[in-house]
mmCIF file of C-alpha atoms in Angstrom:
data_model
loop_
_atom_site.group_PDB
_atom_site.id
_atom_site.type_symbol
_atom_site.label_atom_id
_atom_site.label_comp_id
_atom_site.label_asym_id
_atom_site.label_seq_id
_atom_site.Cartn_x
_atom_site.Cartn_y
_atom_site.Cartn_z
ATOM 1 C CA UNK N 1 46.341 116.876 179.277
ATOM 2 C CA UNK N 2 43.612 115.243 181.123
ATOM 3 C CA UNK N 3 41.125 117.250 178.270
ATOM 4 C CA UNK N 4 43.025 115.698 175.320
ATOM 5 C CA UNK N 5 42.904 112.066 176.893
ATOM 6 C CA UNK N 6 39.430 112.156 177.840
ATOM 7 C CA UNK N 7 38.798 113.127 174.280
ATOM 8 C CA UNK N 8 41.050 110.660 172.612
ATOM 9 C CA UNK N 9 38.998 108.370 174.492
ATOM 10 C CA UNK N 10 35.694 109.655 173.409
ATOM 11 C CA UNK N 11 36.665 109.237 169.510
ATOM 12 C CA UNK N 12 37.831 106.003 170.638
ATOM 13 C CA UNK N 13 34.656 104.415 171.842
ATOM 14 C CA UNK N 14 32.518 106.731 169.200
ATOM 15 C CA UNK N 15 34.404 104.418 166.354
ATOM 16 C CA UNK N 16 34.094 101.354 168.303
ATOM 17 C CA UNK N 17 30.074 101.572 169.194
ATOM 18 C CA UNK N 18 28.683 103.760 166.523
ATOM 19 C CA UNK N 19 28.986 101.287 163.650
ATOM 20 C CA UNK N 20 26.977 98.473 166.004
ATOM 21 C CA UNK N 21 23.764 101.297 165.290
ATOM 22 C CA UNK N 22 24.267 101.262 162.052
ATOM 23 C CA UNK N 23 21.387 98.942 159.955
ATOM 24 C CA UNK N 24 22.863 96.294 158.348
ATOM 25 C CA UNK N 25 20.036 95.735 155.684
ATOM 26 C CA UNK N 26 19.152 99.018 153.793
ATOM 27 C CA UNK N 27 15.682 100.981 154.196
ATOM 28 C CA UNK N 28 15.088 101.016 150.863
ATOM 29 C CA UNK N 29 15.097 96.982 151.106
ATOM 30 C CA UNK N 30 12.962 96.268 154.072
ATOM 31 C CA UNK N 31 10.518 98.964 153.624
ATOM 32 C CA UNK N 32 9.701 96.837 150.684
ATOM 33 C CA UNK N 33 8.769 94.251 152.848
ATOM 34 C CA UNK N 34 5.518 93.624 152.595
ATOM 35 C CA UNK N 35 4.820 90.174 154.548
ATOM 36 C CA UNK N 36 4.138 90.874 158.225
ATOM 37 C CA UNK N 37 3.207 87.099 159.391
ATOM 38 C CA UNK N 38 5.539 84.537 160.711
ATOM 39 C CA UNK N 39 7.670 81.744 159.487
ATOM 40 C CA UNK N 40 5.311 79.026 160.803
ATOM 41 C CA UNK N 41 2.459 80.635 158.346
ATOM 42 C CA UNK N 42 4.503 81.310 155.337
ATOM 43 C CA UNK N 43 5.538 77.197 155.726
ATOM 44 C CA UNK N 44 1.631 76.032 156.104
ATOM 45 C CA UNK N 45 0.574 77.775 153.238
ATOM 46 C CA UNK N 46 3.371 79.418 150.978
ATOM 47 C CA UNK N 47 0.693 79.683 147.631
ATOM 48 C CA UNK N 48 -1.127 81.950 149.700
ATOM 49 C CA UNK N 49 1.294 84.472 149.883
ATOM 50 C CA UNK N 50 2.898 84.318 146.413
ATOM 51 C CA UNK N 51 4.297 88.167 144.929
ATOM 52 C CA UNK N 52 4.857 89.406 148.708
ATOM 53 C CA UNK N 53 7.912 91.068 149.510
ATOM 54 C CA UNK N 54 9.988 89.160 152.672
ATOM 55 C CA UNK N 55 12.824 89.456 154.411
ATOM 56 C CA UNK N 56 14.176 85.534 155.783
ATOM 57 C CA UNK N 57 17.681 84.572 157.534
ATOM 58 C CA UNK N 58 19.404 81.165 158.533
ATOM 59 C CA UNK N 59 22.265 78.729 157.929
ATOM 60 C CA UNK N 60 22.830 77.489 154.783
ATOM 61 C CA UNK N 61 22.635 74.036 154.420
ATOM 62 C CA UNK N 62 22.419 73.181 151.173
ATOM 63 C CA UNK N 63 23.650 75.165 147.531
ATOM 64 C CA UNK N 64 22.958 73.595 144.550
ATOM 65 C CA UNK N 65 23.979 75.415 140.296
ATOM 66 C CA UNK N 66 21.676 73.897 137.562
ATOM 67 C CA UNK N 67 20.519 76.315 134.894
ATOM 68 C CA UNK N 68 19.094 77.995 134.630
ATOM 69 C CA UNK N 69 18.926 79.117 138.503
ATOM 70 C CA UNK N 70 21.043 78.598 141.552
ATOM 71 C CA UNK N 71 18.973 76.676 144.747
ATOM 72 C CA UNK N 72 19.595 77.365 147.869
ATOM 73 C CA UNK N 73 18.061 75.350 151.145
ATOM 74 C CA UNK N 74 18.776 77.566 153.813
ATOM 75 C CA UNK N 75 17.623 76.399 157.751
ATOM 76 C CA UNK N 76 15.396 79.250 159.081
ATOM 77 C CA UNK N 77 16.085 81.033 162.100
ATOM 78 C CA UNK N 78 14.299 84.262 163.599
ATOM 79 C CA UNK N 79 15.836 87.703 162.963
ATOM 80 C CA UNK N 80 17.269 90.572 164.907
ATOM 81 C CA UNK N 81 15.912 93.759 164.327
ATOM 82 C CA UNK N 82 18.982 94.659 161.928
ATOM 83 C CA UNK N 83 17.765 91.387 160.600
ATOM 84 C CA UNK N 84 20.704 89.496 160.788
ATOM 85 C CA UNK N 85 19.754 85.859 161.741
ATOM 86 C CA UNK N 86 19.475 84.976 165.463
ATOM 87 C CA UNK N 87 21.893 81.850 166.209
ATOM 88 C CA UNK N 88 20.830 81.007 169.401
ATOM 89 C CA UNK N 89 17.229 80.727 168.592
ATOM 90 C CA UNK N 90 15.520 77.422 167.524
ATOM 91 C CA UNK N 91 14.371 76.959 164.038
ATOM 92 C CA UNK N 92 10.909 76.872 162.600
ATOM 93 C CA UNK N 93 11.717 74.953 159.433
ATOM 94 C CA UNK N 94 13.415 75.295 155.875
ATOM 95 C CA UNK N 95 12.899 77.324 153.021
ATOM 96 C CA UNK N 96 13.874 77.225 149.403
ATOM 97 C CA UNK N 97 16.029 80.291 147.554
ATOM 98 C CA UNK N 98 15.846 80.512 143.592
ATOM 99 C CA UNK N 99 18.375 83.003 142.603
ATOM 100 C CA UNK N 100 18.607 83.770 138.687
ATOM 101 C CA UNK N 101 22.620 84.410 138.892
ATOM 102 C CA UNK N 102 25.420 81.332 139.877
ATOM 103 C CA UNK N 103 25.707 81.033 143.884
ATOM 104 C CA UNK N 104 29.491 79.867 144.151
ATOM 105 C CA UNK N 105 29.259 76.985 146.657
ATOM 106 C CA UNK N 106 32.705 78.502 148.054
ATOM 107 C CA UNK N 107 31.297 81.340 148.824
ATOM 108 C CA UNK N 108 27.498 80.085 150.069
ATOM 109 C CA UNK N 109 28.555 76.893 152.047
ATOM 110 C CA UNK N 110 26.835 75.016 154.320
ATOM 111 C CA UNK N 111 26.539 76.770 157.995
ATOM 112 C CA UNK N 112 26.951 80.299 156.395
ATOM 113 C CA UNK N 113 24.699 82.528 158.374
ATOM 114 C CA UNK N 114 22.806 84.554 155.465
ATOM 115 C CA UNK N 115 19.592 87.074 154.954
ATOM 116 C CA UNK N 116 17.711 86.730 151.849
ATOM 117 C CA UNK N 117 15.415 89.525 150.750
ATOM 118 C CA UNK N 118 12.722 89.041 147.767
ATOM 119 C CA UNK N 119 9.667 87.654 146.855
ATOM 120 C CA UNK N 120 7.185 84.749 148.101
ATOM 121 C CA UNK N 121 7.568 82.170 144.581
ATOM 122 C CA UNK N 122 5.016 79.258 146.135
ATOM 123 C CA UNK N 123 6.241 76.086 147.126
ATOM 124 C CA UNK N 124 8.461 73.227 146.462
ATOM 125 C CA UNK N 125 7.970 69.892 147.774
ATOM 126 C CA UNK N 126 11.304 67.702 148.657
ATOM 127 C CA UNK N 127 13.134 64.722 150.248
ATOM 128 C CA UNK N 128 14.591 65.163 153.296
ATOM 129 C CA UNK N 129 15.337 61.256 154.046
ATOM 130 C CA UNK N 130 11.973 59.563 153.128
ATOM 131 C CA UNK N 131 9.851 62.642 154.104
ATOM 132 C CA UNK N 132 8.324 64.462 151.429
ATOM 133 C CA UNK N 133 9.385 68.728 152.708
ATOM 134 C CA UNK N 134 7.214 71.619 151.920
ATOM 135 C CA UNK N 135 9.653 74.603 151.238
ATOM 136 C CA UNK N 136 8.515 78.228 150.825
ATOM 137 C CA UNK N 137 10.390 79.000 147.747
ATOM 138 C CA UNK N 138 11.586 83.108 147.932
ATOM 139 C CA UNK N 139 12.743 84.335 144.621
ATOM 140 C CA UNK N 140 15.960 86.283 145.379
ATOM 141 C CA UNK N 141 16.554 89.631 145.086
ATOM 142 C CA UNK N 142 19.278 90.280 147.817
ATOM 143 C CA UNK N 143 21.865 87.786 149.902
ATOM 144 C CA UNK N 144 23.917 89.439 153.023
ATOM 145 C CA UNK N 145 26.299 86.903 154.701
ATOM 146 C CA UNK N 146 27.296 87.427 158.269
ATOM 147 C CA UNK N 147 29.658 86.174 160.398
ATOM 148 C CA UNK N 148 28.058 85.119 163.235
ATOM 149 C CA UNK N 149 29.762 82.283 164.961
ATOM 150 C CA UNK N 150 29.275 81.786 168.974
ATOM 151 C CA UNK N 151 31.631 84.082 170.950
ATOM 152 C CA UNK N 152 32.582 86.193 168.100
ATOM 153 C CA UNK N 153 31.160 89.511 169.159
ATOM 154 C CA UNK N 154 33.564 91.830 170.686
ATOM 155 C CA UNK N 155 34.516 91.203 173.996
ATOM 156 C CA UNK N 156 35.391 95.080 176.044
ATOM 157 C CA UNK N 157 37.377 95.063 179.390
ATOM 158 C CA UNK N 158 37.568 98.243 181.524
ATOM 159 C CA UNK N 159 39.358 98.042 184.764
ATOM 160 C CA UNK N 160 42.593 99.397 187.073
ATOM 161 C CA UNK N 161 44.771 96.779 187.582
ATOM 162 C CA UNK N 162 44.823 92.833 187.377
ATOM 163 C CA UNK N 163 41.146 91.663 185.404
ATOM 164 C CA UNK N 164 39.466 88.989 183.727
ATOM 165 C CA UNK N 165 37.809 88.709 180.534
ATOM 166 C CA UNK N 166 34.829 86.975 180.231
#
């Protein structure tokens, strides 16, 4: 009896934590990667690194349609190593995502958390207000959305008795 609980419990917590190993952006993607400098670089000088490979994450803030390419200004933030996009960590600027197929608006709104694989395209110089923005423009190969939002990650309680989640 005591066997057959112990290994209930073992499947249990095997289906709960394995899938958190898993990698949430496939090898065959980021072993294409072939940009290994940081987001404050690629921003200063986005020409110079035109054709590589990247991997970039953030919030959406902006989506816009006009053939014969969807635009979309996404707010950078660092990446995990399963390169889903840090929340909690400040941003180092904006950059610019061509994509040759229709981004529904619905489904890319503003403060979606997304990674964008693909390549360096140059630059594109902006408004934001009066000031005239230097984006990094990455030509998309690949979005993933995540669902990121403070406080969302599972919350586990173990305990005998009267507890408290936190």
């Amino acid at each position: 009896m005591v066997k057959e609980r112990f290994r209930s419990l073992a499947i249990l917590a095997a289906l709960v934590l394995l899938p958190g190993c898993a990698a949430a952006i496939p090898k065959e993607i980021s072993s294409k990667v072939t940009y290994s400098g940081g987001f404050g670089e690629l921003q200063r000088s986005p020409e110079k690194f035109t054709g590589e490979y990247i991997i970039l994450g953030g919030r959406i803030v902006e989506v816009k349609n006009d053939p014969p390419f969807s635009s979309m200004i996404v707010l950078q933030l660092p990446l995990e190593t399963d390169h889903k996009p840090r929340i909690n960590d400040p941003s180092e600027g904006r950059f610019l995502v061509r994509s040759g197929s229709f981004l529904d608006p619905a489904v890319y709104s503003p403060g979606t958390y997304v990674t964008v694989a693909g390549t360096v395209a140059g630059k594109e110089v902006l408004p934001i207000g009066g000031y005239a923005y230097v984006y990094p423009v990455i030509r998309q190969e690949k979005i993933w959305k995540w669902d990121l939002e403070k406080g969302s990650y599972p919350r586990f309680h173990f305990g005998i008795g009267i507890g408290t989640v936190f």
